[in-house]
Amino acid sequence: MEKALRASRVRLGVCYYPEHWPESLWEDDLRRMHEMGLEVIRIGEFAWSLFEPEEGRFTFDLFDRVMDLAHRHGLGVILGTPTATPPAWLTHRYPEVLNVSQAGVVYRHGQRRHYNYNAPVYRDLCARIAGRMAAHYHDHPALVGWQIDNELNCEVNVFYAPADQAAFRVWLKDRYGTLERLNEAWGAVFWNQTYSDWEQVHLTGPTPSAAPNPHQALDEKRFISDSAIAFARLQAEAIRAHDTTHFVTTNGLFGHLDSHRLTDEMLDFFSYDSYPQFATLWPDGGDDPLLDRRWGANLSVTRDISPLFCVMEQQSGPGGWVNRIEQPTPRPGQLRLWTYQSIAHGADLVLYFRWRTATVGTEIYWHGINDYHNRPNRRCAEVAQVGREIAGLGAALAGARYRADVAILRDYANEWDGELDTWHGPYERQSVAAWFKALQHRHVPADIVYLRPETAASDLGRYRCLIYPHPTILTDDAAAVLKEYVRAGGTIVFGCRTGYKDDRGHCVMRPFPGPVADLCGVTVEDFTRIGPHQQEPTIRWEVSPGHPGPFASGPFNDILRVESAEAQVLAVYAEDAGYYAGKPALVEHPWGGGSAYTFGGVFTAPVAHALADHLSLVSPLADRLTVPPAVELAVREQPNSGDRFVFLLNYADTPQTVRIHREATDLLSGERLDGERTLPPYEVLVLRC
Ligand code: GAL
């Protein structure tokens, strides 16, 4: 069943920590939330010691009072299970619960997420607290749902405690059966790594040059993902033993976790924590960085897990820990803009993080809606404005689906393998960012889709074009799905390093791009990394005079050889490529009713634009709206009625002018718009057109 949030209207809420504040403030806090149009609070996720002050003694009084008060103020409550922060009594009594770094350092009490997923006693105690909470609260009238733990794999996503080592051996025995098969899968013949007893087998450890066996490292990430999923499952089952009425979700999108499988196997829908200001701190190739707008890529991944989802934490102030992460204060209008960014991408429930900035602890600089002084500020006013707008728009919009005809493909095996592999991980990140930026600037709404073992060609058929930049690991089964998709009329685009590894990370003894060589009509006759003191060679477009180029080919070049009479060379390496000047760099190949495109380089935004022009990837609303590049266009559409909501989001700090060719209504202001309309910085329009 599709794992989508089902809501009759879009709602707003806020993360609240009643335990951080004197009880005398609660009433006023909840009253003001309600006045601002907030309807849901999330509480409890770090408060284990309050629920279970000593082992086996459970007290619910404090949260009972909060829940009752919330109900009186018309607020629904999402309860978090508090397992991201084990109590001191627990880790003191059961130190085997603590996580350990790869170097063997034990993480201590004093922050959060210092536990491991595999210690049997921790799993039991977590299942118990989750079950006790569900037994106590399942019929509370304020309850709307459950959040399991908090951000699985945030802060740390590797685990080397003795319990993990033991569980890894069990996992490997299950996967491989025999040591012979394990040795084969891990290529243990290389550098004498052959194992002759299971007790010799470990998770990756410190090694000279920090270069572990890559096949072992890939399995380690699969194991961590499975461990996190099993840990979450215990809690989901403990909750559902008492409560089958309310939703169960979890929040966050972090490394070494197959969030698709997690969601499919036990959640009602997936939730995401959206902090767009992080993206303003990241490097971004090119001189027109997408900044906070780039966060839409993460929302697009979330949408692939749950087409309609919850943003459990929406940034509502400048972010910063006492020791790191220093983000600028959101400018007037940006909180509203980011809320609509989430909603435009498919969020039907958005909770701000957090009601008031903490006055103690690691996050005294991670600001909430209210400041320490608790007097009205501009962030309160901005949230209240969104509250009023959503009260008007929410019912019509809920359930409408993000519309995209183009998708960027990704998959977990390549993501995890690419963390270690310097020949594809960084290229993948560059190419995805380049395509995302190009499609954003062109106003071509795009999805990000994970190719999974269960993905069928028919699932991909709704996209006219797929971009799968560097699927280094490409199985025959996955290739068969892609071929079927293209045969049925689809278009697929690959970059360099496609198709030379199997799912264990072994390099396959056949010409690149391996299982899609026939689909692409090319092989790779030679390749090179571009060294730090070399210029990236350029490519010269051979067709479509609209693309004069030259375009940089990126930090890696596959030199293509045409193998099919039907293949057409669209671009070649230019003279600056030296010995491979004139060789094919971009080749189009028809396949059934569709085509495959192979680019020998790593994508930059200009190359993506040139190819997108060639493929006629243009705004689906080009006949109705002319939108400047700084403004995002997103479309949500009701599946049954076809009602369409067109979001125009101005991320720029300057006014931007859109041209509306046919009269449209702005659903936020109620104004009818025609002709030119200038959007002030960070302005949002939601058009019916
Ligand atoms: C999230 C987390 C919150 C809070 C916030 C700001 O990752 O779930 O608990 O820490 O970041 O740092």
XYZ file of C-alpha atoms and ligand atoms in Angstrom:
701
model
C 0.000 0.000 0.000
C 1.190 3.484 -0.782
C 2.710 5.101 2.298
C 1.228 8.575 2.040
C 0.005 10.881 4.767
C -3.756 11.053 4.497
C -5.083 14.388 5.698
C -8.341 16.192 5.082
C -6.528 19.519 5.214
C -2.995 20.822 5.367
C -2.100 21.635 8.964
C 0.669 23.407 10.828
C 2.151 22.624 14.202
C 5.212 23.031 16.355
C 7.716 20.967 18.333
C 7.326 21.675 22.014
C 9.416 20.727 25.032
C 7.219 21.371 28.089
C 9.877 19.783 30.284
C 12.224 22.675 29.416
C 9.917 25.329 30.836
C 8.186 26.202 34.085
C 4.690 24.784 34.104
C 3.377 28.300 34.614
C 4.240 29.020 30.944
C 2.426 26.076 29.381
C -1.061 27.509 29.287
C 0.082 30.726 27.637
C 2.269 28.805 25.176
C -0.540 26.522 24.041
C -3.030 29.349 23.841
C -0.714 31.394 21.646
C 0.017 28.390 19.422
C -3.670 28.001 18.793
C -4.024 31.703 18.049
C -1.212 31.468 15.500
C -3.037 28.736 13.600
C -0.872 25.889 14.892
C -2.921 22.752 15.430
C -0.476 20.001 16.360
C 2.409 19.730 18.802
C 5.112 17.089 18.935
C 6.371 16.296 22.413
C 8.203 13.736 24.450
C 10.959 12.502 22.168
C 13.846 13.239 24.519
C 12.119 12.815 27.867
C 12.741 9.193 28.840
C 13.809 10.026 32.429
C 10.482 11.738 32.956
C 8.524 8.732 31.745
C 10.736 6.184 33.527
C 12.792 7.883 36.244
C 14.258 4.576 37.349
C 14.235 1.191 35.722
C 10.745 -0.242 35.647
C 9.032 2.701 37.399
C 6.821 4.594 34.966
C 5.328 8.046 35.606
C 3.149 9.838 33.142
C 1.894 12.743 35.261
C 3.815 15.540 33.580
C 2.873 14.557 30.053
C -0.681 13.738 31.138
C -1.028 17.364 32.157
C 0.441 18.562 28.870
C -1.792 16.287 26.832
C -4.898 17.373 28.715
C -3.975 21.017 28.323
C -3.264 20.540 24.626
C -6.673 18.984 24.211
C -8.315 21.902 26.007
C -6.628 24.284 23.571
C -7.682 22.293 20.528
C -4.198 20.992 19.770
C -3.452 17.470 18.584
C -0.327 15.727 19.866
C 2.331 13.620 18.171
C 4.187 11.655 20.827
C 7.815 10.777 20.241
C 9.279 7.646 21.770
C 12.236 8.898 23.803
C 14.804 6.349 22.710
C 17.292 8.741 21.080
C 18.290 9.792 24.594
C 18.727 6.860 26.979
C 18.618 7.892 30.651
C 21.813 8.025 32.697
C 20.562 5.192 34.922
C 20.293 3.028 31.831
C 23.693 3.568 30.249
C 25.330 3.451 33.678
C 23.781 0.108 34.500
C 24.063 -1.338 30.982
C 27.175 0.163 29.370
C 26.904 -2.367 26.527
C 24.140 -0.110 25.196
C 26.668 2.591 24.276
C 27.890 3.058 20.739
C 31.598 2.827 19.979
C 33.563 4.682 17.320
C 35.529 2.818 14.681
C 38.681 3.602 16.649
C 37.172 1.962 19.736
C 36.188 5.089 21.674
C 33.025 4.550 23.721
C 30.468 7.386 23.409
C 29.339 8.550 26.821
C 26.267 10.063 28.336
C 26.136 13.837 27.790
C 24.729 14.334 24.297
C 22.294 12.117 22.397
C 22.247 9.135 20.046
C 25.128 7.546 21.955
C 23.452 4.117 21.887
C 23.673 1.205 19.472
C 20.803 -0.645 17.795
C 21.911 -4.184 18.609
C 22.432 -4.425 22.379
C 19.657 -6.859 23.399
C 18.959 -5.049 26.659
C 18.523 -1.720 24.855
C 16.169 -3.225 22.338
C 14.103 -4.681 25.186
C 14.027 -1.445 27.166
C 13.123 0.598 24.086
C 10.318 -1.742 23.130
C 9.092 -1.566 26.709
C 9.031 2.226 27.014
C 7.350 2.547 23.612
C 4.766 -0.056 24.611
C 4.140 1.542 27.995
C 3.604 4.928 26.413
C 1.217 3.462 23.857
C -0.696 1.567 26.536
C -1.060 4.754 28.543
C -1.863 7.250 25.790
C -3.522 5.279 22.995
C -6.992 6.580 23.804
C -6.096 10.095 24.835
C -8.304 12.458 22.837
C -5.378 14.751 21.956
C -3.238 11.993 20.439
C -2.858 12.102 16.641
C 0.151 9.849 16.093
C 3.520 8.455 17.075
C 7.059 9.290 16.095
C 9.571 6.473 16.626
C 12.870 7.624 18.175
C 14.245 10.790 16.578
C 16.249 10.985 13.370
C 17.638 7.459 13.156
C 21.302 7.663 12.068
C 21.597 11.403 12.655
C 24.753 12.582 14.431
C 26.412 9.200 13.941
C 25.621 6.546 11.357
C 28.320 3.974 12.082
C 28.265 1.515 14.961
C 31.127 -0.580 16.296
C 29.994 -1.738 19.748
C 30.568 -5.390 20.683
C 26.819 -5.983 20.189
C 27.125 -4.691 16.619
C 30.130 -6.896 15.891
C 28.218 -9.943 17.092
C 25.084 -8.991 15.168
C 27.153 -8.370 12.012
C 28.374 -11.982 12.100
C 24.810 -13.244 12.418
C 23.784 -10.977 9.526
C 26.648 -12.240 7.355
C 25.899 -15.881 8.119
C 22.356 -15.256 7.050
C 23.464 -13.502 3.850
C 26.291 -15.805 2.797
C 25.798 -19.068 4.662
C 29.439 -20.111 4.478
C 32.810 -18.474 4.979
C 33.738 -19.514 1.441
C 30.933 -17.401 0.059
C 31.792 -14.509 2.363
C 35.443 -14.672 1.289
C 34.367 -14.661 -2.323
C 31.951 -11.737 -1.877
C 34.525 -9.670 -0.052
C 37.302 -10.511 -2.516
C 39.263 -11.731 0.477
C 41.898 -13.305 -1.727
C 43.220 -9.791 -2.264
C 45.873 -8.826 0.329
C 45.421 -12.076 2.197
C 42.170 -11.221 3.934
C 40.764 -14.757 3.838
C 38.775 -15.735 6.946
C 38.882 -19.255 8.355
C 36.621 -18.749 11.382
C 33.558 -16.513 11.848
C 35.077 -15.057 15.015
C 37.774 -13.453 12.851
C 35.158 -11.391 11.010
C 34.496 -7.807 12.139
C 32.982 -4.569 10.987
C 35.582 -2.374 9.300
C 38.260 -1.254 11.715
C 40.954 1.369 11.601
C 43.305 0.506 8.734
C 46.438 2.171 7.383
C 45.310 4.923 4.983
C 41.700 4.502 6.200
C 40.921 2.352 3.162
C 38.985 -0.694 4.292
C 37.987 -3.555 2.047
C 35.332 -1.874 -0.158
C 33.063 -4.929 -0.296
C 33.143 -5.285 3.479
C 32.433 -1.537 3.791
C 29.412 -1.833 1.492
C 28.040 -4.758 3.484
C 28.625 -2.811 6.688
C 26.304 -0.070 5.473
C 23.655 -2.589 4.471
C 23.963 -4.125 7.913
C 23.610 -0.746 9.652
C 20.501 -0.023 7.621
C 19.013 -3.402 8.521
C 19.896 -2.836 12.192
C 18.147 0.538 12.271
C 15.093 -0.936 10.553
C 14.943 -3.846 13.016
C 15.293 -1.386 15.916
C 12.439 0.742 14.605
C 10.313 -2.343 13.977
C 10.480 -3.332 17.651
C 9.017 0.018 18.584
C 6.403 0.047 15.837
C 5.205 -3.365 16.981
C 5.226 -2.321 20.644
C 3.086 0.716 19.804
C 0.692 -1.177 17.554
C 0.148 -3.822 20.210
C -1.845 -1.111 22.021
C -2.776 1.346 19.313
C -3.888 0.541 15.808
C -5.799 3.801 15.426
C -3.128 6.483 15.237
C -0.348 6.854 12.708
C 3.203 5.688 13.297
C 5.994 7.584 11.569
C 9.601 8.589 12.077
C 11.523 11.660 11.019
C 14.732 12.408 9.186
C 16.621 11.281 6.129
C 20.068 10.111 7.078
C 22.907 8.012 5.772
C 23.145 4.230 5.869
C 19.416 3.801 6.153
C 17.070 2.541 3.478
C 14.243 4.880 4.439
C 12.055 3.448 1.665
C 12.172 -0.031 3.145
C 11.832 1.330 6.664
C 8.651 3.106 5.626
C 7.225 0.311 3.526
C 7.736 -2.274 6.244
C 6.369 -0.504 9.298
C 5.393 3.161 9.006
C 2.168 4.773 7.889
C 4.181 7.495 6.150
C 7.614 9.061 6.331
C 8.420 12.418 7.925
C 11.267 14.777 7.173
C 13.045 17.516 9.096
C 13.560 20.498 6.822
C 16.387 22.936 7.546
C 16.985 24.737 4.226
C 19.574 27.058 5.717
C 22.020 24.121 5.843
C 22.224 24.261 2.056
C 23.523 27.823 2.208
C 26.643 26.470 3.943
C 27.440 23.853 1.287
C 29.833 24.293 -1.619
C 27.999 24.601 -4.913
C 29.905 24.465 -8.195
C 29.212 27.521 -10.326
C 28.592 31.146 -9.561
C 24.828 30.981 -9.067
C 24.392 28.664 -6.086
C 20.883 27.407 -5.419
C 21.367 27.914 -1.657
C 18.185 27.179 0.355
C 16.334 26.258 -2.821
C 18.583 23.198 -3.146
C 16.795 21.773 -0.120
C 13.984 20.883 -2.491
C 16.124 17.916 -3.558
C 15.806 16.437 -0.065
C 12.083 17.099 -0.089
C 11.941 15.317 -3.446
C 13.608 12.246 -1.957
C 11.100 12.375 0.903
C 8.284 12.526 -1.635
C 9.638 9.373 -3.275
C 9.233 7.583 0.059
C 5.851 9.114 0.873
C 4.146 11.100 -1.915
C 2.411 13.118 0.802
C 4.408 13.508 3.971
C 4.893 15.342 7.231
C 7.666 17.826 7.885
C 8.148 17.070 11.537
C 10.649 19.909 11.998
C 10.524 23.014 9.825
C 13.309 25.511 10.402
C 11.962 28.560 12.187
C 15.065 30.512 13.139
C 18.822 30.637 12.744
C 20.410 27.253 13.433
C 23.493 26.608 15.478
C 24.930 24.362 18.122
C 27.234 25.813 20.746
C 30.231 24.269 19.025
C 29.367 24.203 15.316
C 26.910 25.006 12.509
C 26.538 28.736 12.267
C 23.664 29.722 10.062
C 22.506 33.216 9.152
C 19.217 34.384 10.603
C 16.366 33.812 8.156
C 15.415 37.126 6.623
C 11.873 38.455 6.843
C 9.797 36.256 4.555
C 12.104 33.253 4.498
C 10.261 31.210 7.149
C 7.112 31.591 5.140
C 8.949 30.789 1.919
C 10.449 27.605 3.413
C 7.068 26.506 4.760
C 5.649 26.763 1.250
C 8.727 25.047 -0.149
C 7.809 22.033 2.010
C 4.139 22.253 1.106
C 4.844 22.720 -2.605
C 6.917 19.527 -2.547
C 4.188 17.442 -0.906
C 4.039 18.165 2.838
C 0.477 18.116 4.159
C 1.540 18.555 7.793
C 4.317 20.953 8.804
C 5.551 21.410 12.376
C 8.011 24.177 13.141
C 11.105 23.469 15.160
C 10.755 24.721 17.849
C 8.300 26.819 19.866
C 10.943 28.681 21.851
C 14.732 28.663 21.770
C 16.229 26.545 24.534
C 17.955 28.475 27.298
C 20.149 25.520 28.263
C 22.073 22.787 26.504
C 23.800 22.165 23.186
C 21.134 23.974 21.176
C 20.957 27.362 22.888
C 21.687 28.873 19.449
C 19.192 26.725 17.532
C 16.415 29.243 17.477
C 12.721 28.607 17.585
C 9.776 30.800 16.763
C 9.986 32.585 20.115
C 13.166 34.028 21.570
C 14.403 33.433 25.103
C 12.596 36.609 26.188
C 9.288 35.219 24.925
C 7.971 38.557 23.689
C 6.316 38.799 20.265
C 8.902 38.946 17.468
C 8.844 38.974 13.688
C 9.088 35.185 13.485
C 5.876 34.834 15.525
C 4.167 37.283 13.181
C 5.374 35.404 10.106
C 4.201 32.024 11.394
C 0.826 33.549 12.289
C 0.553 34.847 8.714
C 1.185 31.348 7.334
C -1.351 30.052 9.864
C -4.024 32.364 8.465
C -3.172 31.473 4.874
C -3.207 27.731 5.492
C -6.541 28.017 7.280
C -7.914 29.255 3.950
C -6.013 26.989 1.568
C -5.476 23.805 3.568
C -8.649 21.857 2.809
C -8.510 22.311 -0.959
C -4.797 21.535 -1.179
C -4.530 18.418 1.026
C -3.988 15.275 -1.005
C -2.868 17.085 -4.173
C 0.169 15.406 -5.750
C 3.391 17.009 -6.926
C 3.526 16.779 -10.707
C 6.775 15.891 -12.483
C 7.538 14.410 -15.893
C 11.262 14.106 -15.268
C 13.098 12.188 -12.559
C 16.648 11.898 -11.330
C 17.335 8.267 -10.443
C 19.353 7.186 -7.453
C 19.833 3.996 -5.465
C 21.153 3.003 -2.066
C 23.939 0.650 -3.202
C 25.639 3.379 -5.233
C 25.030 5.963 -2.541
C 26.733 3.803 0.077
C 29.485 2.489 -2.194
C 30.145 6.038 -3.362
C 30.987 7.176 0.162
C 34.255 5.298 -0.085
C 34.761 5.243 -3.834
C 36.458 8.449 -4.947
C 35.694 7.617 -8.556
C 31.990 7.910 -8.323
C 30.657 9.269 -5.027
C 31.799 12.864 -5.604
C 30.763 12.708 -9.272
C 27.311 11.540 -8.330
C 26.878 14.458 -5.947
C 28.133 16.938 -8.565
C 25.909 15.579 -11.319
C 22.742 15.358 -9.239
C 23.287 18.917 -7.986
C 23.933 20.136 -11.561
C 20.798 18.523 -12.938
C 18.668 19.622 -10.022
C 19.839 23.191 -10.500
C 19.331 23.149 -14.261
C 15.821 21.729 -13.946
C 14.948 24.220 -11.216
C 16.126 27.132 -13.330
C 14.240 25.809 -16.348
C 11.058 25.384 -14.277
C 10.891 21.705 -15.044
C 9.539 20.096 -11.863
C 11.473 16.901 -11.191
C 11.195 13.959 -8.852
C 14.082 12.068 -7.329
C 13.340 8.376 -7.564
C 15.205 5.505 -5.936
C 15.665 2.489 -8.169
C 14.934 -0.428 -5.868
C 14.817 -4.177 -6.412
C 11.018 -3.939 -6.551
C 10.919 -1.036 -9.038
C 9.190 -2.057 -12.280
C 9.428 -0.360 -15.667
C 5.763 0.554 -15.291
C 6.604 2.559 -12.146
C 8.988 4.635 -14.221
C 6.655 4.948 -17.194
C 5.052 8.148 -15.919
C 8.328 10.003 -16.547
C 9.253 11.049 -20.037
C 12.896 11.380 -19.043
C 15.119 9.773 -16.409
C 18.578 10.970 -15.459
C 20.736 8.317 -13.810
C 24.091 10.044 -13.619
C 26.654 7.462 -12.500
C 25.173 4.050 -11.660
C 28.511 2.398 -11.143
C 26.807 -0.592 -9.565
C 24.274 -1.776 -12.101
C 22.840 -5.268 -11.990
C 21.444 -7.088 -14.996
C 18.034 -7.003 -13.351
C 18.115 -3.219 -12.927
C 19.383 -2.833 -16.489
C 16.473 -4.959 -17.750
C 13.993 -2.619 -16.035
C 15.634 0.427 -17.598
C 15.652 -1.162 -21.053
C 11.990 -1.968 -20.779
C 11.281 1.613 -19.734
C 13.147 2.983 -22.766
C 11.655 0.428 -25.130
C 8.220 1.661 -24.080
C 9.133 5.207 -25.138
C 11.204 6.611 -22.281
C 14.404 8.620 -22.422
C 17.345 7.867 -20.148
C 20.550 9.809 -19.573
C 23.735 8.292 -18.117
C 27.100 9.852 -17.233
C 30.594 8.399 -16.925
C 31.434 5.315 -14.862
C 28.130 3.628 -15.606
C 27.717 -0.108 -15.185
C 31.049 -1.611 -14.205
C 30.363 -3.058 -10.745
C 28.038 -5.763 -9.476
C 26.047 -5.423 -6.275
C 28.965 -6.662 -4.176
C 31.091 -3.872 -5.607
C 33.196 -6.223 -7.753
C 34.353 -4.837 -11.085
C 32.801 -6.912 -13.822
C 34.950 -8.326 -16.627
C 33.082 -6.863 -19.564
C 33.248 -3.598 -21.487
C 31.670 -0.558 -19.829
C 28.860 0.379 -19.520
C 28.304 -3.301 -18.823
C 24.665 -4.325 -18.778
C 23.491 -1.191 -20.578
C 26.145 -1.157 -23.327
C 23.567 -2.405 -25.837
C 20.970 0.112 -24.655
C 23.501 2.927 -25.002
C 24.957 1.751 -28.310
C 28.469 2.516 -27.027
C 31.365 1.050 -25.119
C 34.039 2.938 -23.227
C 37.339 2.552 -25.059
C 39.461 4.482 -22.577
C 38.948 6.735 -19.570
C 40.801 9.170 -17.394
C 40.520 11.108 -14.206
C 41.413 14.762 -14.760
C 44.327 15.548 -12.450
C 44.400 18.529 -10.099
C 46.863 20.378 -12.338
C 44.979 19.652 -15.564
C 42.174 21.652 -17.122
C 38.895 19.803 -17.533
C 38.721 19.157 -21.293
C 35.777 20.696 -23.053
C 33.226 19.069 -25.292
C 32.029 20.435 -28.607
C 28.427 20.013 -29.611
C 28.161 18.404 -33.064
C 24.457 18.916 -33.675
C 21.859 21.520 -32.748
C 23.658 24.761 -33.535
C 21.789 26.262 -30.578
C 24.531 24.874 -28.345
C 27.782 26.539 -29.217
C 29.627 25.373 -26.119
C 32.357 24.696 -25.283
C 31.244 22.932 -22.131
C 33.517 21.534 -19.457
C 33.394 17.747 -19.371
C 33.931 17.430 -15.626
C 36.652 15.801 -13.554
C 36.412 12.370 -15.245
C 36.173 11.424 -18.905
C 34.946 8.187 -20.400
C 36.035 8.122 -24.033
C 33.174 6.554 -25.908
C 33.230 4.251 -28.917
C 30.118 3.954 -31.030
C 29.026 0.322 -31.318
C 25.647 0.677 -32.998
C 24.897 1.886 -36.510
C 21.911 3.778 -35.157
C 23.894 5.737 -32.570
C 24.400 9.426 -33.186
C 27.322 11.374 -31.754
C 25.952 14.623 -30.310
C 29.189 15.976 -28.892
C 32.893 15.164 -29.077
C 35.848 16.031 -26.878
C 37.368 19.276 -28.128
C 40.993 19.955 -29.051
C 41.987 20.607 -25.440
C 41.366 16.922 -24.700
C 44.687 16.120 -26.379
C 45.009 12.481 -27.413
C 41.259 11.886 -27.346
C 40.198 15.083 -29.120
C 37.408 14.334 -31.584
C 36.323 11.161 -29.785
C 32.649 10.839 -28.844
C 31.677 12.461 -25.545
C 27.878 12.364 -25.823
C 25.976 9.756 -27.804
C 22.272 9.286 -28.461
C 20.967 5.816 -29.205
C 17.414 4.836 -30.137
C 16.016 1.774 -28.358
C 12.500 0.631 -29.126
C 10.247 3.641 -28.801
C 12.739 5.678 -26.748
C 16.371 6.706 -26.545
C 19.395 6.446 -24.304
C 21.982 9.212 -23.937
C 25.484 8.539 -22.695
C 27.698 11.383 -21.578
C 31.349 10.523 -20.943
C 31.836 13.218 -18.324
C 30.461 14.475 -15.039
C 27.526 16.846 -15.463
C 27.698 20.565 -14.896
C 24.637 22.806 -15.087
C 25.583 24.126 -18.587
C 25.860 20.574 -19.974
C 22.576 19.653 -18.304
C 20.952 22.736 -19.861
C 22.296 21.901 -23.305
C 21.021 18.357 -23.107
C 17.713 19.499 -21.627
C 17.321 21.851 -24.609
C 18.024 18.979 -26.950
C 15.397 16.903 -25.130
C 12.929 19.831 -25.115
C 12.576 19.760 -21.354
C 10.609 22.942 -20.740
C 8.174 24.255 -18.165
C 4.828 22.458 -18.293
C 3.205 25.885 -17.856
C 5.270 27.719 -20.461
C 2.104 28.806 -22.288
C 0.636 30.374 -19.144
C 3.540 31.775 -17.188
C 6.938 33.302 -17.868
C 8.955 32.835 -14.717
C 12.471 34.171 -14.014
C 15.145 31.600 -13.061
C 15.291 32.774 -9.417
C 11.676 31.722 -8.866
C 10.784 28.063 -8.335
C 7.754 26.662 -10.109
C 6.068 23.685 -8.489
C 2.704 22.154 -9.293
C 0.428 20.065 -7.095
C -2.650 18.511 -8.600
C -5.649 16.745 -7.096
C -5.780 13.210 -8.523
C -9.548 13.129 -8.873
C -10.693 16.642 -9.666
C -7.527 17.707 -11.496
C -7.531 20.925 -9.434
C -4.123 22.465 -9.854
C -2.080 24.553 -7.411
C 0.835 26.376 -8.988
C 3.460 27.518 -6.498
C 5.780 30.372 -7.398
C 8.520 30.764 -4.798
C 10.928 33.690 -4.984
C 14.153 32.611 -3.260
C 15.988 35.786 -4.273
C 16.652 38.773 -2.048
C 15.602 40.953 -4.974
C 12.182 41.508 -6.568
C 11.388 39.154 -9.451
C 8.825 39.734 -12.160
C 6.632 36.953 -13.513
C 4.368 37.294 -16.546
C 0.946 35.725 -16.310
C -0.409 35.145 -19.820
C -3.908 34.131 -18.811
C -5.761 35.412 -15.791
C -5.087 33.422 -12.636
C -6.103 33.685 -8.971
C -3.601 33.885 -6.151
C -5.145 31.614 -3.542
C -3.222 33.257 -0.705
C -4.352 36.818 -1.306
C -7.500 36.101 -3.315
C -6.290 38.551 -5.990
C -6.922 37.940 -9.664
C -3.684 38.368 -11.561
C -2.958 39.039 -15.187
C 0.070 40.422 -16.988
C 3.192 41.347 -15.057
C 3.452 40.759 -11.359
C 6.535 41.662 -9.322
C 7.248 39.370 -6.407
C 9.096 41.030 -3.521
C 12.053 39.088 -2.048
C 10.966 35.688 -0.647
C 7.389 36.166 -1.837
C 5.110 33.214 -2.490
C 2.145 32.937 -4.826
C -0.121 29.926 -5.019
C -2.014 30.260 -8.265
C -5.127 28.583 -9.481
C -4.487 28.542 -13.219
C 17.159 18.011 14.316
C 16.712 17.278 15.567
C 16.177 18.213 16.618
C 17.078 19.368 16.771
C 17.252 20.070 15.443
C 18.165 21.274 15.504
O 18.108 17.279 13.625
O 15.749 16.311 15.289
O 16.033 17.513 17.831
O 18.294 18.904 17.276
O 17.819 19.178 14.535
O 19.499 20.920 15.691
